[in-house]
Amino acid sequence: MHRQVGGPLLPAAEVDAAVGTFLRAGRTRWDEFDFDWSQADVSRLTEGQRSAVEFITIIEDHLPGYFALYDEHFPLNESVERDVFVHNRELYHFSIRWAQEEDTHARVLYRYQVESGLADAESLRQSLAVEGQKKFAVDYADAVQFFTYPLVQEKATQLYYQNLRQVIDEPVLAQILNRLSRDEARHFTFFADMLQRYLIRYGDEVVEPVRAVIADFRMPLADTIRGYWRWALKIADTARYDHTDAYDYLIKVLNRAVDARSDKVTELVSFISACRTINA
Amino acid sequence: MSDDVITTVTEIVATEFGLPAAEVGADVDLSSLEGADSVKVLRAVAKIERTYDIELEDDQVFGLKTVRDAATLVVATLAEKEPSGGGR
């Protein structure tokens, strides 16, 4: 069911400005045909690195589930008021490009597995479908939460790709991780821009929804992949992987957005800092 | 509950947290221990699983607060695995 999410919305002109910045930064695009696949060689990866590639392929391959969130919660049909439609149409300019880029990530990682010899095509298609078919559910009440959650998730992913890149001694995968990391950094910047605009415009009104996102934060598919945390620990043995590393960047966004912290914002920053160390 | 399980779990947690075992009481909130973070807790759980050759349910793992919680879960899981056995 498609139902417009609640909470305040940014004026369409502000969404347009954020989308414009995002699109301008991504004018130099890339795809799977930019790589010399003949050089892809799984024998140059450790067992832990192979496991990491399998893990991130599943995460990226779930793009249809992630994209559906925006389609569902920011509908483009006659169910919403005209002003809401106008807002959602501006947001769609972002989400469709973002989805295209994330889909490229999924396709490149899939192809890497096949070309490097890590997996055969048909088996990989079937195995990806096991998690891919599961619903990705993030049930937020406020629109701002749909920008806060991916802000953390995109930054955490970017940081992991950077860390994994540091330990990879295989040129094709190294190039892929560089590209992925740069894309995730741009995606983070868009979500950070959106959240900052929400904070500037609505201030304390959006603090509690942001807090709620962090209080319940789980990385994508953490609730659907059985034993996710074991796998996460395993890939963390290969390269540092801790989504709370992204919380520092969220705090920076909060600090940039407010000239003088209100009590609510101060409490929120303290809360996020605490989650940085003890949240499960 | 077997004191052995609590002792073993305490030692594992202490090792993962880099603390003397004496500082890790059975009923101390794990998140309140010095240097605690989610990764250390999960690494400790993974080591507990390997030690006892068991696999805990995800929702049980994320509900653990204390060493005693973990030890209780280990005993219960072992009992399910080997109904006639007495654990480790």
mmCIF file of C-alpha atoms in Angstrom:
data_model
loop_
_atom_site.group_PDB
_atom_site.id
_atom_site.type_symbol
_atom_site.label_atom_id
_atom_site.label_comp_id
_atom_site.label_asym_id
_atom_site.label_seq_id
_atom_site.Cartn_x
_atom_site.Cartn_y
_atom_site.Cartn_z
ATOM 1 C CA MET A 1 0.000 0.000 0.000
ATOM 2 C CA HIS A 2 1.333 3.425 -0.900
ATOM 3 C CA ARG A 3 0.725 6.014 1.792
ATOM 4 C CA GLN A 4 2.436 9.361 2.189
ATOM 5 C CA VAL A 5 4.635 9.429 5.260
ATOM 6 C CA GLY A 6 3.824 12.042 7.924
ATOM 7 C CA GLY A 7 5.814 14.804 9.561
ATOM 8 C CA PRO A 8 6.895 18.054 7.949
ATOM 9 C CA LEU A 9 8.189 18.110 4.389
ATOM 10 C CA LEU A 10 10.809 20.437 3.016
ATOM 11 C CA PRO A 11 9.570 22.939 0.450
ATOM 12 C CA ALA A 12 9.951 21.482 -3.035
ATOM 13 C CA ALA A 13 12.438 24.222 -3.962
ATOM 14 C CA GLU A 14 14.779 23.047 -1.208
ATOM 15 C CA VAL A 15 14.542 19.444 -2.332
ATOM 16 C CA ASP A 16 15.265 20.673 -5.851
ATOM 17 C CA ALA A 17 18.377 22.488 -4.610
ATOM 18 C CA ALA A 18 19.674 19.408 -2.795
ATOM 19 C CA VAL A 19 18.965 17.186 -5.798
ATOM 20 C CA GLY A 20 20.714 19.642 -8.107
ATOM 21 C CA THR A 21 23.837 19.557 -5.953
ATOM 22 C CA PHE A 22 23.748 15.759 -5.934
ATOM 23 C CA LEU A 23 23.327 15.446 -9.691
ATOM 24 C CA ARG A 24 26.058 18.001 -10.398
ATOM 25 C CA ALA A 25 28.514 16.070 -8.231
ATOM 26 C CA GLY A 26 27.739 12.858 -10.105
ATOM 27 C CA ARG A 27 28.092 14.021 -13.668
ATOM 28 C CA THR A 28 31.050 11.691 -14.275
ATOM 29 C CA ARG A 29 29.364 8.331 -14.243
ATOM 30 C CA TRP A 30 30.681 4.818 -14.631
ATOM 31 C CA ASP A 31 29.376 1.297 -15.197
ATOM 32 C CA GLU A 32 30.419 -2.337 -15.449
ATOM 33 C CA PHE A 33 32.048 -1.826 -18.848
ATOM 34 C CA ASP A 34 34.792 0.313 -17.362
ATOM 35 C CA PHE A 35 36.599 -2.682 -15.861
ATOM 36 C CA ASP A 36 39.040 -5.146 -17.381
ATOM 37 C CA TRP A 37 37.288 -8.265 -16.196
ATOM 38 C CA SER A 38 40.011 -10.524 -17.564
ATOM 39 C CA GLN A 39 42.127 -9.357 -14.622
ATOM 40 C CA ALA A 40 39.577 -10.339 -11.981
ATOM 41 C CA ASP A 41 41.115 -13.145 -9.959
ATOM 42 C CA VAL A 42 39.553 -14.617 -6.844
ATOM 43 C CA SER A 43 42.745 -16.500 -6.008
ATOM 44 C CA ARG A 44 44.228 -13.192 -4.903
ATOM 45 C CA LEU A 45 41.620 -12.839 -2.167
ATOM 46 C CA THR A 46 41.779 -14.325 1.303
ATOM 47 C CA GLU A 47 38.881 -16.392 2.586
ATOM 48 C CA GLY A 48 37.749 -13.438 4.683
ATOM 49 C CA GLN A 49 37.896 -11.083 1.700
ATOM 50 C CA ARG A 50 35.804 -13.489 -0.376
ATOM 51 C CA SER A 51 33.271 -13.606 2.397
ATOM 52 C CA ALA A 52 33.213 -9.814 2.481
ATOM 53 C CA VAL A 53 32.525 -9.650 -1.260
ATOM 54 C CA GLU A 54 29.672 -12.129 -0.885
ATOM 55 C CA PHE A 55 28.279 -10.091 1.987
ATOM 56 C CA ILE A 56 28.336 -6.717 0.253
ATOM 57 C CA THR A 57 26.902 -8.227 -2.910
ATOM 58 C CA ILE A 58 23.833 -9.370 -0.990
ATOM 59 C CA ILE A 59 23.455 -5.969 0.643
ATOM 60 C CA GLU A 60 23.743 -4.083 -2.649
ATOM 61 C CA ASP A 61 21.565 -6.547 -4.514
ATOM 62 C CA HIS A 62 18.628 -5.725 -2.265
ATOM 63 C CA LEU A 63 18.172 -2.421 -4.084
ATOM 64 C CA PRO A 64 14.598 -3.153 -5.222
ATOM 65 C CA GLY A 65 13.652 -3.384 -1.558
ATOM 66 C CA TYR A 66 15.361 -0.136 -0.632
ATOM 67 C CA PHE A 67 13.938 1.745 -3.603
ATOM 68 C CA ALA A 68 10.433 0.506 -2.815
ATOM 69 C CA LEU A 69 10.581 2.429 0.455
ATOM 70 C CA TYR A 70 10.616 5.767 -1.340
ATOM 71 C CA ASP A 71 8.034 4.661 -3.834
ATOM 72 C CA GLU A 72 5.748 3.594 -1.001
ATOM 73 C CA HIS A 73 6.229 6.504 1.351
ATOM 74 C CA PHE A 74 6.527 9.365 -1.134
ATOM 75 C CA PRO A 75 3.884 8.331 -3.672
ATOM 76 C CA LEU A 76 3.482 9.948 -7.050
ATOM 77 C CA ASN A 77 -0.198 9.496 -7.701
ATOM 78 C CA GLU A 78 -3.553 11.059 -6.999
ATOM 79 C CA SER A 79 -3.630 9.854 -3.391
ATOM 80 C CA VAL A 80 -1.684 12.919 -2.231
ATOM 81 C CA GLU A 81 -2.311 16.661 -2.287
ATOM 82 C CA ARG A 82 -0.822 18.625 -5.163
ATOM 83 C CA ASP A 83 1.884 20.250 -3.002
ATOM 84 C CA VAL A 84 2.921 16.872 -1.668
ATOM 85 C CA PHE A 85 3.072 15.490 -5.179
ATOM 86 C CA VAL A 86 5.285 18.399 -6.209
ATOM 87 C CA HIS A 87 7.626 17.633 -3.293
ATOM 88 C CA ASN A 88 7.658 13.939 -4.104
ATOM 89 C CA ARG A 89 8.349 14.598 -7.756
ATOM 90 C CA GLU A 90 11.449 16.574 -6.830
ATOM 91 C CA LEU A 91 12.578 13.808 -4.503
ATOM 92 C CA TYR A 92 12.035 11.265 -7.267
ATOM 93 C CA HIS A 93 14.675 13.035 -9.366
ATOM 94 C CA PHE A 94 17.099 11.961 -6.658
ATOM 95 C CA SER A 95 15.761 8.529 -5.832
ATOM 96 C CA ILE A 96 15.682 7.304 -9.414
ATOM 97 C CA ARG A 97 19.321 8.336 -9.988
ATOM 98 C CA TRP A 98 20.352 6.984 -6.608
ATOM 99 C CA ALA A 99 18.651 3.689 -7.431
ATOM 100 C CA GLN A 100 20.351 3.516 -10.808
ATOM 101 C CA GLU A 101 23.735 3.965 -9.156
ATOM 102 C CA GLU A 102 23.034 1.417 -6.449
ATOM 103 C CA ASP A 103 21.829 -1.017 -9.075
ATOM 104 C CA THR A 104 25.141 -0.560 -10.862
ATOM 105 C CA HIS A 105 26.859 -1.479 -7.604
ATOM 106 C CA ALA A 106 24.822 -4.660 -7.376
ATOM 107 C CA ARG A 107 25.483 -5.576 -10.972
ATOM 108 C CA VAL A 108 29.213 -4.899 -10.754
ATOM 109 C CA LEU A 109 29.623 -6.973 -7.596
ATOM 110 C CA TYR A 110 27.597 -9.781 -9.148
ATOM 111 C CA ARG A 111 29.739 -9.670 -12.257
ATOM 112 C CA TYR A 112 32.902 -9.531 -10.177
ATOM 113 C CA GLN A 113 31.955 -12.756 -8.438
ATOM 114 C CA VAL A 114 31.299 -14.454 -11.763
ATOM 115 C CA GLU A 115 34.292 -13.079 -13.676
ATOM 116 C CA SER A 116 36.763 -13.682 -10.842
ATOM 117 C CA GLY A 117 35.651 -17.267 -10.332
ATOM 118 C CA LEU A 118 34.132 -16.713 -6.911
ATOM 119 C CA ALA A 119 30.717 -17.953 -8.063
ATOM 120 C CA ASP A 120 28.958 -19.238 -11.141
ATOM 121 C CA ALA A 121 26.224 -17.062 -12.579
ATOM 122 C CA GLU A 122 23.188 -19.260 -12.098
ATOM 123 C CA SER A 123 24.044 -20.317 -8.558
ATOM 124 C CA LEU A 124 24.669 -16.709 -7.611
ATOM 125 C CA ARG A 125 21.345 -15.552 -9.080
ATOM 126 C CA GLN A 126 19.546 -18.177 -7.069
ATOM 127 C CA SER A 127 21.399 -17.497 -3.829
ATOM 128 C CA LEU A 128 20.879 -13.739 -4.081
ATOM 129 C CA ALA A 129 17.168 -14.337 -4.490
ATOM 130 C CA VAL A 130 17.007 -15.999 -1.067
ATOM 131 C CA GLU A 131 17.632 -12.703 0.710
ATOM 132 C CA GLY A 132 16.410 -10.527 -2.122
ATOM 133 C CA GLN A 133 12.857 -11.775 -1.823
ATOM 134 C CA LYS A 134 12.629 -10.865 1.842
ATOM 135 C CA LYS A 135 10.910 -7.572 2.540
ATOM 136 C CA PHE A 136 13.067 -4.707 3.720
ATOM 137 C CA ALA A 137 10.890 -2.982 6.298
ATOM 138 C CA VAL A 138 11.700 0.382 7.829
ATOM 139 C CA ASP A 139 8.473 1.738 9.200
ATOM 140 C CA TYR A 140 9.066 5.386 10.022
ATOM 141 C CA ALA A 141 6.355 7.902 10.841
ATOM 142 C CA ASP A 142 8.215 11.049 9.780
ATOM 143 C CA ALA A 143 9.662 11.990 6.406
ATOM 144 C CA VAL A 144 12.909 13.240 7.937
ATOM 145 C CA GLN A 145 13.621 9.721 9.154
ATOM 146 C CA PHE A 146 13.844 8.506 5.569
ATOM 147 C CA PHE A 147 16.868 10.760 5.169
ATOM 148 C CA THR A 148 18.421 10.135 8.579
ATOM 149 C CA TYR A 149 18.511 6.347 8.244
ATOM 150 C CA PRO A 150 20.264 6.284 4.864
ATOM 151 C CA LEU A 151 22.630 9.047 5.987
ATOM 152 C CA VAL A 152 24.041 6.645 8.586
ATOM 153 C CA GLN A 153 23.807 3.602 6.358
ATOM 154 C CA GLU A 154 25.518 5.213 3.361
ATOM 155 C CA LYS A 155 28.348 6.617 5.472
ATOM 156 C CA ALA A 156 28.858 3.302 7.257
ATOM 157 C CA THR A 157 28.974 1.528 3.906
ATOM 158 C CA GLN A 158 31.399 4.058 2.458
ATOM 159 C CA LEU A 159 33.710 3.653 5.438
ATOM 160 C CA TYR A 160 33.640 -0.127 5.120
ATOM 161 C CA TYR A 161 34.428 -0.025 1.419
ATOM 162 C CA GLN A 162 37.357 2.263 2.146
ATOM 163 C CA ASN A 163 38.625 -0.030 4.879
ATOM 164 C CA LEU A 164 38.213 -3.126 2.715
ATOM 165 C CA ARG A 165 39.985 -1.401 -0.160
ATOM 166 C CA GLN A 166 42.997 -0.873 2.097
ATOM 167 C CA VAL A 167 43.543 -4.609 2.527
ATOM 168 C CA ILE A 168 42.675 -5.790 -0.988
ATOM 169 C CA ASP A 169 45.533 -6.827 -3.273
ATOM 170 C CA GLU A 170 43.450 -7.531 -6.372
ATOM 171 C CA PRO A 171 43.299 -4.683 -8.910
ATOM 172 C CA VAL A 172 39.789 -5.116 -10.267
ATOM 173 C CA LEU A 173 38.142 -5.390 -6.864
ATOM 174 C CA ALA A 174 40.235 -2.483 -5.649
ATOM 175 C CA GLN A 175 38.927 -0.350 -8.529
ATOM 176 C CA ILE A 176 35.375 -1.435 -7.833
ATOM 177 C CA LEU A 177 35.657 -0.543 -4.159
ATOM 178 C CA ASN A 178 37.054 2.870 -5.062
ATOM 179 C CA ARG A 179 34.079 3.577 -7.321
ATOM 180 C CA LEU A 180 31.567 2.269 -4.829
ATOM 181 C CA SER A 181 33.084 4.245 -2.006
ATOM 182 C CA ARG A 182 32.936 7.500 -3.969
ATOM 183 C CA ASP A 183 29.298 6.914 -4.891
ATOM 184 C CA GLU A 184 28.340 6.164 -1.308
ATOM 185 C CA ALA A 185 30.110 9.344 -0.232
ATOM 186 C CA ARG A 186 27.961 11.374 -2.655
ATOM 187 C CA HIS A 187 24.827 9.612 -1.479
ATOM 188 C CA PHE A 188 25.746 10.410 2.114
ATOM 189 C CA THR A 189 26.260 14.047 1.157
ATOM 190 C CA PHE A 190 22.756 14.257 -0.291
ATOM 191 C CA PHE A 191 21.133 12.774 2.800
ATOM 192 C CA ALA A 192 23.254 14.989 5.040
ATOM 193 C CA ASP A 193 22.180 18.007 2.980
ATOM 194 C CA MET A 194 18.529 17.035 3.363
ATOM 195 C CA LEU A 195 18.802 16.465 7.109
ATOM 196 C CA GLN A 196 20.634 19.735 7.562
ATOM 197 C CA ARG A 197 17.871 21.569 5.707
ATOM 198 C CA TYR A 198 15.245 19.894 7.901
ATOM 199 C CA LEU A 199 17.102 20.935 11.043
ATOM 200 C CA ILE A 200 17.557 24.509 9.889
ATOM 201 C CA ARG A 201 13.911 24.849 8.892
ATOM 202 C CA TYR A 202 12.175 22.834 11.587
ATOM 203 C CA GLY A 203 14.705 22.726 14.451
ATOM 204 C CA ASP A 204 13.552 20.897 17.554
ATOM 205 C CA GLU A 205 10.461 19.600 15.765
ATOM 206 C CA VAL A 206 12.548 16.973 13.979
ATOM 207 C CA VAL A 207 14.918 16.111 16.815
ATOM 208 C CA GLU A 208 12.809 13.334 18.296
ATOM 209 C CA PRO A 209 12.302 11.555 14.950
ATOM 210 C CA VAL A 210 16.063 11.641 14.365
ATOM 211 C CA ARG A 211 16.628 10.269 17.851
ATOM 212 C CA ALA A 212 14.198 7.434 17.170
ATOM 213 C CA VAL A 213 16.155 6.378 14.083
ATOM 214 C CA ILE A 214 19.362 6.014 16.073
ATOM 215 C CA ALA A 215 17.635 4.326 18.994
ATOM 216 C CA ASP A 216 16.442 1.513 16.731
ATOM 217 C CA PHE A 217 19.173 1.579 14.123
ATOM 218 C CA ARG A 218 20.031 -1.682 12.419
ATOM 219 C CA MET A 219 21.976 -1.953 9.182
ATOM 220 C CA PRO A 220 20.005 -3.082 6.115
ATOM 221 C CA LEU A 221 19.146 -6.792 6.213
ATOM 222 C CA ALA A 222 20.442 -7.143 9.787
ATOM 223 C CA ASP A 223 16.964 -8.366 10.668
ATOM 224 C CA THR A 224 16.489 -10.659 7.696
ATOM 225 C CA ILE A 225 19.812 -12.421 7.136
ATOM 226 C CA ARG A 226 20.001 -15.211 9.681
ATOM 227 C CA GLY A 227 23.128 -14.846 11.766
ATOM 228 C CA TYR A 228 23.843 -11.430 10.235
ATOM 229 C CA TRP A 229 25.911 -10.423 13.227
ATOM 230 C CA ARG A 230 28.187 -13.462 12.878
ATOM 231 C CA TRP A 231 28.834 -12.584 9.265
ATOM 232 C CA ALA A 232 29.368 -8.945 10.215
ATOM 233 C CA LEU A 233 31.978 -9.978 12.769
ATOM 234 C CA LYS A 234 33.673 -12.152 10.187
ATOM 235 C CA ILE A 235 33.966 -9.363 7.653
ATOM 236 C CA ALA A 236 35.074 -7.026 10.440
ATOM 237 C CA ASP A 237 38.026 -9.365 10.924
ATOM 238 C CA THR A 238 38.974 -8.578 7.329
ATOM 239 C CA ALA A 239 38.470 -4.819 7.528
ATOM 240 C CA ARG A 240 36.972 -2.594 10.202
ATOM 241 C CA TYR A 241 33.186 -2.699 10.067
ATOM 242 C CA ASP A 242 31.203 -0.813 12.666
ATOM 243 C CA HIS A 243 28.186 1.210 11.602
ATOM 244 C CA THR A 244 28.472 3.422 14.670
ATOM 245 C CA ASP A 245 31.548 4.967 13.056
ATOM 246 C CA ALA A 246 28.991 6.867 10.964
ATOM 247 C CA TYR A 247 27.460 8.447 14.069
ATOM 248 C CA ASP A 248 30.355 10.894 14.296
ATOM 249 C CA TYR A 249 29.359 12.218 10.879
ATOM 250 C CA LEU A 250 25.736 12.536 11.933
ATOM 251 C CA ILE A 251 26.843 14.600 14.917
ATOM 252 C CA LYS A 252 28.808 16.850 12.562
ATOM 253 C CA VAL A 253 25.659 17.393 10.504
ATOM 254 C CA LEU A 254 23.740 18.305 13.646
ATOM 255 C CA ASN A 255 26.415 20.754 14.717
ATOM 256 C CA ARG A 256 26.569 22.357 11.281
ATOM 257 C CA ALA A 257 22.814 22.801 11.166
ATOM 258 C CA VAL A 258 22.347 24.673 14.407
ATOM 259 C CA ASP A 259 24.047 27.937 15.347
ATOM 260 C CA ALA A 260 23.252 27.451 19.013
ATOM 261 C CA ARG A 261 22.216 24.073 20.332
ATOM 262 C CA SER A 262 18.856 23.846 22.016
ATOM 263 C CA ASP A 263 18.472 21.527 24.981
ATOM 264 C CA LYS A 264 16.869 18.987 22.671
ATOM 265 C CA VAL A 265 19.715 19.035 20.188
ATOM 266 C CA THR A 266 22.284 18.845 22.980
ATOM 267 C CA GLU A 267 20.502 15.832 24.415
ATOM 268 C CA LEU A 268 20.348 14.242 20.976
ATOM 269 C CA VAL A 269 24.087 14.660 20.435
ATOM 270 C CA SER A 270 24.768 13.143 23.852
ATOM 271 C CA PHE A 271 22.482 10.252 23.038
ATOM 272 C CA ILE A 272 24.160 9.546 19.696
ATOM 273 C CA SER A 273 27.586 9.756 21.334
ATOM 274 C CA ALA A 274 26.497 7.185 23.894
ATOM 275 C CA CYS A 275 25.154 4.904 21.168
ATOM 276 C CA ARG A 276 28.539 5.217 19.483
ATOM 277 C CA THR A 277 30.025 3.105 22.249
ATOM 278 C CA ILE A 278 27.371 0.892 23.757
ATOM 279 C CA ASN A 279 24.573 0.391 21.268
ATOM 280 C CA ALA A 280 24.108 -3.142 20.038
ATOM 281 C CA MET B 1 22.999 -23.398 37.068
ATOM 282 C CA SER B 2 26.467 -24.792 36.882
ATOM 283 C CA ASP B 3 29.073 -22.447 38.365
ATOM 284 C CA ASP B 4 31.399 -23.750 35.651
ATOM 285 C CA VAL B 5 29.302 -22.110 32.941
ATOM 286 C CA ILE B 6 29.245 -18.761 34.720
ATOM 287 C CA THR B 7 32.990 -18.987 35.315
ATOM 288 C CA THR B 8 33.709 -19.856 31.693
ATOM 289 C CA VAL B 9 31.414 -17.158 30.317
ATOM 290 C CA THR B 10 32.918 -14.615 32.717
ATOM 291 C CA GLU B 11 36.418 -15.482 31.551
ATOM 292 C CA ILE B 12 35.409 -15.140 27.903
ATOM 293 C CA VAL B 13 33.763 -11.778 28.458
ATOM 294 C CA ALA B 14 36.717 -10.547 30.500
ATOM 295 C CA THR B 15 39.153 -11.604 27.792
ATOM 296 C CA GLU B 16 37.177 -9.905 25.023
ATOM 297 C CA PHE B 17 36.790 -6.730 27.057
ATOM 298 C CA GLY B 18 40.420 -6.784 28.191
ATOM 299 C CA LEU B 19 39.439 -6.714 31.857
ATOM 300 C CA PRO B 20 40.433 -8.823 34.875
ATOM 301 C CA ALA B 21 37.805 -11.539 35.415
ATOM 302 C CA ALA B 22 37.279 -10.201 38.917
ATOM 303 C CA GLU B 23 35.851 -6.982 37.460
ATOM 304 C CA VAL B 24 33.174 -8.822 35.480
ATOM 305 C CA GLY B 25 30.453 -9.787 37.897
ATOM 306 C CA ALA B 26 27.705 -12.197 36.923
ATOM 307 C CA ASP B 27 25.022 -9.520 37.201
ATOM 308 C CA VAL B 28 26.873 -6.470 35.948
ATOM 309 C CA ASP B 29 25.309 -4.806 32.907
ATOM 310 C CA LEU B 30 27.755 -5.616 30.105
ATOM 311 C CA SER B 31 27.207 -2.245 28.473
ATOM 312 C CA SER B 32 28.397 -0.521 31.648
ATOM 313 C CA LEU B 33 31.790 -2.217 31.686
ATOM 314 C CA GLU B 34 34.817 -0.114 30.844
ATOM 315 C CA GLY B 35 35.487 -0.060 27.113
ATOM 316 C CA ALA B 36 32.239 -1.857 26.299
ATOM 317 C CA ASP B 37 30.885 -1.704 22.780
ATOM 318 C CA SER B 38 28.550 -3.826 20.705
ATOM 319 C CA VAL B 39 31.324 -5.474 18.723
ATOM 320 C CA LYS B 40 33.062 -6.709 21.886
ATOM 321 C CA VAL B 41 29.820 -8.111 23.221
ATOM 322 C CA LEU B 42 29.142 -9.935 19.947
ATOM 323 C CA ARG B 43 32.704 -11.247 19.755
ATOM 324 C CA ALA B 44 32.274 -12.631 23.246
ATOM 325 C CA VAL B 45 29.008 -14.287 22.242
ATOM 326 C CA ALA B 46 30.653 -15.802 19.170
ATOM 327 C CA LYS B 47 33.423 -17.227 21.355
ATOM 328 C CA ILE B 48 30.871 -18.605 23.810
ATOM 329 C CA GLU B 49 29.129 -20.323 20.910
ATOM 330 C CA ARG B 50 32.361 -21.870 19.709
ATOM 331 C CA THR B 51 33.330 -22.939 23.213
ATOM 332 C CA TYR B 52 30.084 -24.807 23.759
ATOM 333 C CA ASP B 53 29.508 -25.755 20.120
ATOM 334 C CA ILE B 54 26.081 -24.151 20.065
ATOM 335 C CA GLU B 55 24.279 -21.556 17.969
ATOM 336 C CA LEU B 56 22.114 -19.001 19.739
ATOM 337 C CA GLU B 57 19.081 -17.357 18.168
ATOM 338 C CA ASP B 58 19.656 -13.793 17.004
ATOM 339 C CA ASP B 59 16.901 -12.300 19.152
ATOM 340 C CA GLN B 60 18.334 -14.075 22.195
ATOM 341 C CA VAL B 61 21.788 -12.706 21.488
ATOM 342 C CA PHE B 62 20.539 -9.134 21.277
ATOM 343 C CA GLY B 63 18.604 -9.545 24.512
ATOM 344 C CA LEU B 64 21.662 -10.422 26.590
ATOM 345 C CA LYS B 65 22.447 -7.931 29.342
ATOM 346 C CA THR B 66 24.656 -9.794 31.812
ATOM 347 C CA VAL B 67 27.006 -12.732 32.136
ATOM 348 C CA ARG B 68 24.268 -14.554 34.011
ATOM 349 C CA ASP B 69 21.883 -14.026 31.084
ATOM 350 C CA ALA B 70 24.464 -15.525 28.742
ATOM 351 C CA ALA B 71 25.198 -18.452 31.050
ATOM 352 C CA THR B 72 21.494 -19.170 31.485
ATOM 353 C CA LEU B 73 21.054 -19.179 27.729
ATOM 354 C CA VAL B 74 24.026 -21.496 27.269
ATOM 355 C CA VAL B 75 22.624 -23.969 29.785
ATOM 356 C CA ALA B 76 19.180 -23.880 28.187
ATOM 357 C CA THR B 77 20.585 -24.330 24.697
ATOM 358 C CA LEU B 78 22.779 -27.216 25.784
ATOM 359 C CA ALA B 79 19.790 -28.841 27.450
ATOM 360 C CA GLU B 80 17.822 -28.597 24.195
ATOM 361 C CA LYS B 81 20.726 -29.969 22.243
ATOM 362 C CA GLU B 82 21.383 -32.890 24.578
ATOM 363 C CA PRO B 83 18.294 -33.480 26.720
ATOM 364 C CA SER B 84 19.991 -36.160 28.789
ATOM 365 C CA GLY B 85 23.314 -34.382 29.105
ATOM 366 C CA GLY B 86 24.523 -31.874 31.652
ATOM 367 C CA GLY B 87 26.295 -29.338 29.504
ATOM 368 C CA ARG B 88 29.980 -29.003 29.135
#
